XYZ file of C-alpha atoms in Angstrom:
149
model
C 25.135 -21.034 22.376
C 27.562 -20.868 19.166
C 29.253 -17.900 19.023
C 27.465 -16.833 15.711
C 24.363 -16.650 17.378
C 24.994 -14.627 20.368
C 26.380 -11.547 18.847
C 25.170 -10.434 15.586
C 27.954 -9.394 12.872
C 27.385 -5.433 12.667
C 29.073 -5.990 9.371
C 26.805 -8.513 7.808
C 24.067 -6.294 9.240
C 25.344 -3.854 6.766
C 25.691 -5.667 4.137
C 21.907 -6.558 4.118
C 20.774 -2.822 4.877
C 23.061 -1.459 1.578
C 21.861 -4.455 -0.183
C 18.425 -4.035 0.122
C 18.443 -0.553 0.699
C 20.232 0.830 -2.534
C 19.139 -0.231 -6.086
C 21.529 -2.717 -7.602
C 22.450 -3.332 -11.416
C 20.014 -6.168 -11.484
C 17.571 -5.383 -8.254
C 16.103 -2.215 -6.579
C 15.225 -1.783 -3.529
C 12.293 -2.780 -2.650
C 11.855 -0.523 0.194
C 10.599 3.385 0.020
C 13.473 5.472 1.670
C 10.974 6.738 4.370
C 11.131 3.430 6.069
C 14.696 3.218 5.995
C 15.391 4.728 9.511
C 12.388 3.214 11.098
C 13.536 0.012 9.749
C 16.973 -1.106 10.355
C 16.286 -0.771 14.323
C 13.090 -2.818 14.522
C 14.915 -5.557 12.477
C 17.326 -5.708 14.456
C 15.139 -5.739 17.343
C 13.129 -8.213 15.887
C 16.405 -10.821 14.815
C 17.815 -10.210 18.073
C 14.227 -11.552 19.662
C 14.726 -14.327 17.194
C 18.318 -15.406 18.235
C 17.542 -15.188 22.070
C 14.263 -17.692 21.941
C 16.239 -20.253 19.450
C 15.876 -23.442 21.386
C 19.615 -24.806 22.577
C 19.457 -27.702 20.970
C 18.754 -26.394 17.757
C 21.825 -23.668 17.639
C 24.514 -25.373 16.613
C 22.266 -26.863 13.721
C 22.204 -22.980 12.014
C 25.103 -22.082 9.796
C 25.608 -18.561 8.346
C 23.576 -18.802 5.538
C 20.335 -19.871 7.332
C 20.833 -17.048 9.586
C 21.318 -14.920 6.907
C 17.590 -15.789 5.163
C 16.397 -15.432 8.747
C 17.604 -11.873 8.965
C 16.240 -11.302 5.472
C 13.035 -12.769 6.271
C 12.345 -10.884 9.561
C 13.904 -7.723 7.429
C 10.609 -8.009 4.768
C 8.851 -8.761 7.155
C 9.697 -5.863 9.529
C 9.329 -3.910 5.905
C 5.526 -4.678 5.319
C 4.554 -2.786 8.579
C 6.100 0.177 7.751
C 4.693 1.143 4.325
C 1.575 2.708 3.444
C 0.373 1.954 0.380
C -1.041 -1.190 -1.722
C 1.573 -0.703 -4.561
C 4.216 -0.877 -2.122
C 3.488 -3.834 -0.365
C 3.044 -5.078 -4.038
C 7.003 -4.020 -3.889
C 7.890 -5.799 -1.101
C 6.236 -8.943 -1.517
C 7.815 -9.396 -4.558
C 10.775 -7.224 -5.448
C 11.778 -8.318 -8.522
C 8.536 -7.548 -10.333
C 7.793 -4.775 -12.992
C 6.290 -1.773 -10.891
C 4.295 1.292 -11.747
C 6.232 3.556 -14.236
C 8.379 0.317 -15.115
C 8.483 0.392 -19.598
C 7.578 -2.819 -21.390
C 7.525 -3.195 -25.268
C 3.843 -5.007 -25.823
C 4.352 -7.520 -28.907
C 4.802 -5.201 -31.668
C 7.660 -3.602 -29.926
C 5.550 -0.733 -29.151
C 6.633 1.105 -25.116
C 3.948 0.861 -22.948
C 4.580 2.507 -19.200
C 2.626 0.213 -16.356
C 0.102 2.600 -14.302
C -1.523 0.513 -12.008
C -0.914 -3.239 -10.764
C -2.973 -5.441 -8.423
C -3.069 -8.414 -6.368
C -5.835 -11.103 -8.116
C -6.923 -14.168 -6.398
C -8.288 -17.164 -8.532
C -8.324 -19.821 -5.790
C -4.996 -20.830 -4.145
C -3.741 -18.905 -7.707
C -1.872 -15.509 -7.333
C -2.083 -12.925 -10.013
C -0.420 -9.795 -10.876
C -2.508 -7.076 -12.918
C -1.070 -4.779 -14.627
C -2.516 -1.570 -16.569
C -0.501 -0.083 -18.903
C -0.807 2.402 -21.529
C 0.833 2.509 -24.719
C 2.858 5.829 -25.115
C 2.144 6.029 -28.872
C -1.704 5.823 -29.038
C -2.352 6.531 -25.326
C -4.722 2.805 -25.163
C -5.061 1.537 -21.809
C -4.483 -1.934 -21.615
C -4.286 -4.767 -18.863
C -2.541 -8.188 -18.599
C -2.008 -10.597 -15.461
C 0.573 -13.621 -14.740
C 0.620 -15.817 -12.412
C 2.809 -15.015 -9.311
C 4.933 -17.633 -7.492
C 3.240 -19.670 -4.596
């Protein structure tokens, strides 16, 4: 087995946990700080299961930046069965999203504060619906996009 895959870098570990546990200039975390010490064990767990059942053959075909998504993706992954609400899942499924009590200026530059958002199914189509009210006249309103496959 490479050497890569046998012991797992407690520093890029770390890396990942601040990463996705802190909010960043551009991203925020996507995970509520209640899951925080529940998760970073069972991820670890769970990559560690991951790395002992990769197939010989197949380990010296990983370099560190597949291994990296890997850990990311059992990481999310790990993160969905900890949460306990809809809106967070929302979160975690996609991150970089507007969330409830996110501001957005509606088309006359007016704020607007999103109160609600749900998951919409047309078909194989993903939506995202989003209720917002506009801080000036106090309207509720409600718009939807598409969300990536």
């Amino acid at each position: 087995m490479s050497e890569k895959l046998t012991i797992i870098d407690s520093e890029f570990i770390e890396q990942a946990f601040s990463f996705w546990f802190t909010d960043q200039k551009h991203i925020r975390s996507p995970f509520p700080t209640y899951t925080h010490s529940a998760l970073k064990p069972a991820a670890i767990e769970k990559f560690e299961e991951w790395l002992a059942n990769i197939h010989e053959d197949a380990k010296d075909e990983f370099n560190d930046e597949m291994i990296a998504e890997k850990f990311e993706e059992i990481l999310f992954e790990t993160g969905l069965t900890l949460i306990q609400t809809e809106d967070e899942r929302l979160t975690i499924l996609y991150p970089f999203l507007p969330r409830v009590s996110d501001k957005i200026k509606d088309d006359k530059q007016i704020e607007n504060i999103i109160i609600s958002r749900f998951l919409k199914e047309d078909g194989d189509d993903k939506f995202l619906e989003i209720k917002c009210i506009n801080k000036s006249t106090k309207e509720e309103w409600i718009t939807s996009f598409e969300l990536p496959v």
